[in-house]
Coordinates of C-alpha atoms and ligand atoms in Angstrom, one line a residue:
M7 CA 84.0 78.5 103.1
R8 CA 83.3 77.3 99.5
L9 CA 84.2 78.9 96.2
P10 CA 80.9 79.8 94.1
K11 CA 80.1 78.2 91.0
F12 CA 82.5 79.5 87.9
E13 CA 83.8 78.4 84.5
Y14 CA 87.4 78.2 84.6
R15 CA 89.5 78.7 81.3
V16 CA 93.4 78.2 80.7
P17 CA 94.4 79.5 77.5
Q18 CA 97.6 78.9 76.0
T19 CA 98.3 82.2 74.1
I20 CA 97.7 85.9 75.0
A21 CA 95.5 86.2 72.0
D22 CA 93.2 83.7 73.3
A23 CA 93.1 84.7 76.9
L24 CA 92.3 88.4 75.4
K25 CA 89.6 86.9 73.4
I26 CA 88.0 85.1 76.1
M27 CA 88.1 88.1 78.5
A28 CA 86.3 90.1 76.1
D29 CA 83.7 87.4 75.4
A30 CA 83.1 87.2 79.1
G31 CA 82.9 90.7 79.4
P32 CA 82.3 92.1 83.0
N33 CA 81.7 88.8 84.2
G34 CA 85.4 87.7 83.4
Q35 CA 88.6 88.2 85.5
F36 CA 92.0 86.9 85.1
V37 CA 93.7 85.0 87.6
A38 CA 97.2 84.1 88.5
G39 CA 97.9 82.2 91.6
G40 CA 94.9 82.7 93.2
T41 CA 95.8 83.7 96.5
D42 CA 94.1 86.8 96.6
L43 CA 91.2 86.3 94.1
Y44 CA 90.0 82.7 95.7
P45 CA 90.0 83.9 99.1
N46 CA 88.0 87.0 98.0
M47 CA 85.4 84.6 96.1
K48 CA 85.0 82.4 99.1
R49 CA 84.1 85.6 101.0
R50 CA 81.8 86.6 97.9
Q51 CA 83.8 90.0 97.6
Q52 CA 84.3 89.0 93.9
M53 CA 82.3 87.0 92.2
P54 CA 83.5 86.3 88.4
K55 CA 81.5 83.6 86.2
T56 CA 84.3 83.4 84.2
V57 CA 87.9 82.9 85.7
I58 CA 90.8 83.2 83.3
S59 CA 94.1 81.3 84.5
V60 CA 97.6 83.4 82.9
M61 CA 99.5 80.6 84.3
R62 CA 99.8 78.9 81.0
L63 CA 101.1 81.9 79.0
A64 CA 104.7 81.5 78.2
E65 CA 105.4 85.0 77.4
L66 CA 104.3 85.8 81.2
H67 CA 107.1 83.6 83.1
E68 CA 109.9 85.2 81.0
I69 CA 112.5 87.2 83.1
T70 CA 115.1 88.7 80.4
G71 CA 117.9 91.7 80.9
D72 CA 119.6 92.9 83.6
G73 CA 120.6 96.2 85.8
K74 CA 122.7 97.6 83.0
G75 CA 120.0 98.0 80.1
G76 CA 116.9 97.1 82.8
L77 CA 115.2 94.1 83.4
K78 CA 111.7 92.5 82.3
I79 CA 109.9 90.2 84.6
G80 CA 107.0 88.6 83.3
A81 CA 103.6 89.0 85.1
S82 CA 103.2 85.2 86.4
V83 CA 106.6 85.0 87.6
T84 CA 106.0 83.4 90.8
L85 CA 107.4 85.4 94.1
T86 CA 109.4 82.6 95.0
D87 CA 111.4 82.7 91.8
V88 CA 111.4 86.3 92.5
C89 CA 113.2 85.9 95.7
E90 CA 115.7 83.1 94.2
H91 CA 116.5 84.8 90.5
P92 CA 120.4 85.6 90.6
V93 CA 119.8 88.7 88.3
I94 CA 117.3 89.9 90.6
N95 CA 119.2 89.4 93.7
R96 CA 122.3 90.9 92.4
D97 CA 121.1 93.9 90.7
Y98 CA 117.6 94.5 92.1
S99 CA 118.2 93.4 95.5
V100 CA 115.5 95.6 97.1
V101 CA 112.7 93.8 94.8
A102 CA 113.9 90.3 96.1
H103 CA 114.0 91.7 99.5
A104 CA 110.3 92.7 99.6
A105 CA 109.1 89.9 97.9
R106 CA 110.9 87.7 100.6
L107 CA 108.9 89.8 103.0
I108 CA 105.4 88.8 101.3
S109 CA 103.5 86.2 103.2
T110 CA 104.5 82.4 103.6
P111 CA 106.8 80.4 101.5
L112 CA 103.7 78.2 100.5
L113 CA 101.9 81.6 99.2
R114 CA 104.8 82.7 97.6
N115 CA 105.2 79.5 95.6
M116 CA 101.7 80.3 94.2
G117 CA 101.5 84.1 94.6
T118 CA 102.6 86.0 91.5
I119 CA 104.3 89.4 91.2
G120 CA 101.3 90.3 88.7
G121 CA 99.1 89.5 91.2
N122 CA 101.0 91.0 93.9
L123 CA 100.5 94.4 91.9
L124 CA 97.3 94.2 91.3
L125 CA 96.2 92.9 94.6
D126 CA 92.9 94.0 96.0
T127 CA 92.5 96.9 98.7
R128 CA 91.8 95.5 102.3
C129 CA 90.0 96.7 105.3
N130 CA 89.1 95.0 109.0
Y131 CA 85.3 95.7 107.8
Y132 CA 85.8 94.0 104.4
D133 CA 88.2 91.2 104.6
Q134 CA 85.5 88.9 106.5
N135 CA 83.3 86.2 105.7
Y136 CA 79.8 86.9 104.1
E137 CA 77.8 86.2 107.3
W138 CA 80.3 88.8 109.5
R139 CA 79.7 91.6 106.6
K140 CA 76.2 90.6 106.3
G141 CA 75.9 91.2 110.4
I142 CA 76.9 94.7 109.9
N143 CA 74.7 95.6 106.7
F144 CA 77.7 95.2 104.4
C145 CA 79.9 98.3 103.6
L146 CA 80.5 100.5 100.6
K147 CA 83.2 98.9 99.0
K148 CA 80.6 95.7 98.3
D149 CA 77.0 95.1 99.0
G150 CA 76.2 98.3 101.4
D151 CA 75.9 102.3 101.6
V152 CA 78.0 103.2 104.1
C153 CA 81.5 103.0 105.2
W154 CA 82.5 102.0 108.8
V155 CA 85.8 103.6 108.8
A156 CA 84.2 107.2 107.8
P157 CA 80.8 107.0 108.0
G158 CA 80.1 110.7 106.8
S159 CA 82.6 109.5 104.0
S160 CA 81.1 108.6 100.0
K161 CA 84.7 107.1 99.5
C162 CA 86.0 104.0 100.7
W163 CA 89.5 104.0 102.6
A164 CA 90.5 100.2 101.9
V165 CA 94.0 100.1 102.2
Q166 CA 96.8 99.4 99.0
S167 CA 98.6 96.3 101.0
S168 CA 101.3 95.0 98.5
D169 CA 104.8 94.8 99.3
L170 CA 106.0 95.3 96.1
V171 CA 104.1 98.2 95.1
P172 CA 105.8 100.7 97.1
V173 CA 109.1 99.5 95.8
M174 CA 108.0 99.7 92.0
V175 CA 106.5 102.8 92.4
A176 CA 109.9 104.3 94.4
I177 CA 112.3 102.6 91.4
G178 CA 110.3 103.9 89.0
A179 CA 109.1 100.5 87.2
R180 CA 106.6 100.3 84.3
L181 CA 103.7 98.1 83.6
K182 CA 103.0 96.7 80.3
F183 CA 99.5 96.0 79.6
A184 CA 97.5 94.2 76.6
S185 CA 93.9 93.5 75.7
T186 CA 92.0 93.3 72.6
L187 CA 92.3 96.9 71.8
G188 CA 96.3 96.7 71.8
E189 CA 99.1 97.3 74.3
R190 CA 100.2 100.0 77.0
V191 CA 103.0 100.7 78.9
I192 CA 102.7 102.8 81.7
D193 CA 104.3 104.0 84.9
A194 CA 103.7 102.1 88.2
A195 CA 103.1 105.2 89.6
G196 CA 100.1 106.0 87.1
L197 CA 98.5 102.6 88.1
Y198 CA 96.9 103.4 91.5
N199 CA 94.0 105.5 92.4
D200 CA 93.3 107.0 95.6
D201 CA 89.9 104.7 96.1
G202 CA 89.5 101.8 97.9
I203 CA 86.8 100.4 95.7
D204 CA 88.1 101.6 92.0
Y205 CA 91.7 101.3 93.0
L206 CA 93.4 100.7 89.9
R207 CA 93.6 103.0 86.9
K208 CA 93.1 99.8 84.5
R209 CA 90.2 98.4 82.6
P210 CA 89.2 94.9 84.0
D211 CA 89.9 93.5 80.5
E212 CA 93.4 94.6 80.8
L213 CA 96.3 92.0 81.0
L214 CA 99.1 92.5 82.7
I215 CA 102.0 91.3 80.5
A216 CA 105.2 92.1 82.4
I217 CA 107.1 94.5 84.6
E218 CA 109.9 96.4 83.2
L219 CA 112.3 97.7 85.9
P220 CA 114.5 100.5 85.0
P221 CA 118.7 100.4 84.4
T222 CA 120.4 100.6 87.6
N223 CA 122.7 102.9 87.1
G224 CA 123.3 104.4 90.4
W225 CA 120.5 104.6 92.3
R226 CA 120.1 102.6 95.6
A227 CA 116.3 101.7 96.9
S228 CA 115.6 100.2 100.6
Y229 CA 112.0 98.9 101.8
Q230 CA 110.9 98.6 105.6
K231 CA 107.8 96.8 106.5
L232 CA 105.6 97.0 109.7
R233 CA 103.5 94.0 110.5
R234 CA 102.4 92.3 113.6
R235 CA 103.6 89.0 112.6
G236 CA 106.8 88.7 110.8
A237 CA 106.1 85.6 109.4
F238 CA 102.9 85.9 107.7
D239 CA 101.0 89.3 107.8
F240 CA 100.4 91.7 105.0
P241 CA 102.1 95.3 105.7
V242 CA 100.4 97.9 107.9
L243 CA 102.9 100.4 106.7
G244 CA 105.6 99.8 104.2
V245 CA 108.6 102.4 103.9
A246 CA 110.4 102.5 100.1
A247 CA 112.9 104.7 99.5
C248 CA 115.3 105.0 96.3
V249 CA 118.0 108.0 96.0
H250 CA 120.7 108.7 93.3
L251 CA 124.1 109.5 95.0
D252 CA 126.5 111.6 92.7
S253 CA 130.5 110.6 93.4
A254 CA 130.6 113.1 95.9
Q255 CA 127.9 111.3 97.4
V256 CA 125.5 114.1 97.2
V257 CA 121.9 113.0 96.5
T258 CA 120.8 114.1 92.9
E259 CA 117.3 112.6 93.0
A260 CA 115.1 110.4 95.8
K261 CA 111.7 109.2 96.1
L262 CA 110.0 108.0 99.2
I263 CA 106.9 106.2 99.1
L264 CA 104.7 105.1 101.7
G265 CA 102.5 102.0 101.4
G266 CA 99.9 100.2 103.8
I267 CA 98.3 103.3 105.1
A268 CA 95.6 104.6 102.3
P269 CA 94.1 103.2 99.1
S270 CA 97.0 104.2 96.9
P271 CA 100.8 104.2 97.9
I272 CA 101.7 107.9 98.6
E273 CA 104.5 109.7 97.6
I274 CA 106.6 111.9 100.2
K275 CA 107.5 114.9 98.0
D276 CA 108.8 116.9 100.7
A277 CA 111.1 114.3 101.8
A278 CA 112.6 114.1 98.4
A279 CA 112.9 117.9 98.4
V280 CA 115.3 118.1 101.6
L281 CA 117.1 115.3 100.4
Q282 CA 118.0 116.8 96.7
G283 CA 120.9 118.4 96.2
K284 CA 122.6 117.5 100.0
P285 CA 124.4 114.7 101.4
L286 CA 122.6 111.9 102.9
D287 CA 123.5 112.7 106.5
S288 CA 121.4 112.2 109.7
T289 CA 120.2 115.7 109.6
R290 CA 118.6 115.5 106.3
I291 CA 117.5 111.9 107.1
E292 CA 115.5 113.3 110.0
A293 CA 113.9 116.0 108.1
A294 CA 112.7 113.6 105.3
A295 CA 111.5 111.2 108.2
E296 CA 109.6 113.8 109.8
A297 CA 108.0 114.8 106.4
A298 CA 106.6 111.1 106.4
Y299 CA 105.6 111.5 109.6
V300 CA 103.3 114.5 108.7
K301 CA 102.1 113.4 105.5
A302 CA 101.3 109.7 107.0
R303 CA 97.5 109.6 107.9
P304 CA 96.4 106.0 108.6
L305 CA 92.9 105.0 109.4
D306 CA 91.4 102.7 111.9
N307 CA 91.1 99.7 109.3
T308 CA 93.9 97.5 109.7
D309 CA 96.1 96.2 112.5
F310 CA 97.4 98.5 115.0
V311 CA 96.3 101.8 116.5
S312 CA 96.3 103.9 113.6
Q313 CA 98.4 106.9 115.7
W314 CA 101.0 104.6 116.3
R315 CA 101.1 103.4 112.8
K316 CA 101.9 107.3 112.0
Q317 CA 104.5 107.6 114.5
M318 CA 106.0 104.3 112.7
A319 CA 106.2 106.2 109.5
R320 CA 108.8 108.3 110.9
Q321 CA 110.8 105.4 112.3
Y322 CA 110.8 103.2 109.3
T323 CA 111.6 106.2 107.1
L324 CA 114.6 106.7 109.2
R325 CA 115.4 102.7 108.9
A326 CA 115.0 102.8 105.1
L327 CA 117.3 106.2 104.7
N328 CA 119.7 104.8 107.1
E329 CA 120.3 101.7 105.2
L330 CA 120.8 103.8 102.0
A331 CA 123.4 106.0 104.0
E332 CA 125.0 103.0 105.1
Ligands
FAD410 C1 97.5 84.5 104.6 C2 97.8 85.6 103.3 C3 98.8 86.5 103.6 C4 99.3 87.5 102.7 N1 100.3 88.3 102.9 C5 100.9 89.2 101.9 C6 102.2 90.1 102.4 O1 102.7 89.9 103.3 N2 102.3 91.0 101.7 C7 101.8 91.0 100.1 O2 102.1 92.0 99.4 N3 100.7 90.4 99.9 C8 100.4 89.2 100.6 N4 99.2 88.3 100.4 C9 98.4 88.7 99.2 C10 98.9 87.6 98.3 O3 99.3 86.6 98.6 C11 100.0 88.1 97.3 O4 100.0 89.5 96.9 C12 100.1 87.5 95.9 O5 101.2 88.0 95.1 C13 99.1 87.6 95.1 O6 99.6 87.1 93.6 P1 98.7 86.0 93.0 O7 99.1 86.0 91.9 O8 98.0 84.9 93.9 O9 97.3 86.7 92.7 P2 95.6 86.2 92.2 O10 95.0 86.1 93.3 O11 95.9 85.2 91.1 O12 95.2 87.9 91.5 C14 95.1 88.8 92.1 C15 94.7 90.0 91.3 O13 95.3 90.4 90.3 C16 94.5 90.0 89.4 N5 95.5 89.1 88.1 C17 96.6 88.5 88.5 N6 97.4 88.4 87.2 C18 97.2 89.1 86.4 C19 97.3 89.7 85.2 N7 98.4 89.1 84.9 N8 96.8 90.8 84.4 C20 95.4 90.9 85.2 N9 95.1 90.8 86.3 C21 95.8 89.8 87.1 C22 93.5 88.8 89.4 O14 92.2 89.0 88.5 C23 93.1 89.5 90.9 O15 92.3 90.4 90.7 C24 98.5 87.7 101.1 C25 97.5 86.7 100.8 C26 97.2 85.4 102.0 C27 96.0 84.5 101.8
SF4_411 S1 87.2 101.7 104.0 FE1 84.7 101.9 104.4 S2 83.6 101.1 102.8 FE2 85.9 100.6 102.5 S3 86.4 98.7 103.1 FE3 86.3 99.5 104.9 S4 84.2 100.1 105.9 FE4 84.2 99.4 103.5

């Protein structure tokens, strides 16, 4: 598979990157490591005419702060650097752990944290080469007019498949964007839209500058990932849990996020409700896992039988919460 022709620009400053993007208009797209964008271009799923690298923008490579005051990670920091960074490992070990579970060492050397959070949604009927997709007359997400997963549906159900997204939502990370119109900072939870085509609440011309992690004052978080091949595959279920415990080991705040089963991460509010104000014991953990099972509704568009993935939502929530209770 070959890349289509495109103009490649490598700006050295954020201002230049934003200007090139503004000039390119809808034909422009940012690229970081390219581990998601270039395969998509080879499959003719995304066809930008101007590709703007964000890898020479110095501010996007910075990591500053710590768990006490909060940590800022530049969007172009590679996944390998996230895995190896001493402060991330010490103060935000859940972030390093989830990054270590992403694809392979080679892809982690190229892939960035920003690219991971802005990943295209995935589906068995979409992540195929052009001829394969042409053979089924394409689908709603690109070039076609029917969804093969839910043929009566006017919505695309392609799956949000990043390992870091559920973690960032669970711990309350914030994302800083810039465009020629100015800057804005939003909660990670507010970025994702429950639609496999229109999956980000961000304009295409907005550049992700940095990810801001909140101070760690008392919270603990964990992440569990389901996939077939442990050394390679995308998550087909990811469970991120975050709890604040007081000195009596009572949960004062809880968040449970499921990834890999829908176009956006799913917050299980019923799970948080059963944990809130209670000790993190086996009774509450089992009730929270049941709530995750009830709310999880994976469709048949990734690896494994969807009903089994639903069952696994219970098991993986048990694992994530038991890890926090230890
Ligand atoms: C075989 C294989 C296995 C994989 N396994 C996993 C896995 O297990 N888990 C997982 O989470 N991912 C997986 N991935 C996906 C991918 O490798 C990672 O998510 C990686 O972090 C993407 O980062 P990147 O820098 O290469 O993104 P790119 O491909 O450069 O960009 C991805 C998207 O983000 C946009 N973008 C990038 N940076 C910016 C920015 N600063 N501002 C605005 N837009 C930006 C691009 O325009 C593009 O739309 C896998 C990929 C492959 C090919
Ligand atoms: S969920 Fe439907 S519309 Fe979306 S990519 Fe899959 S087949 Fe296409």
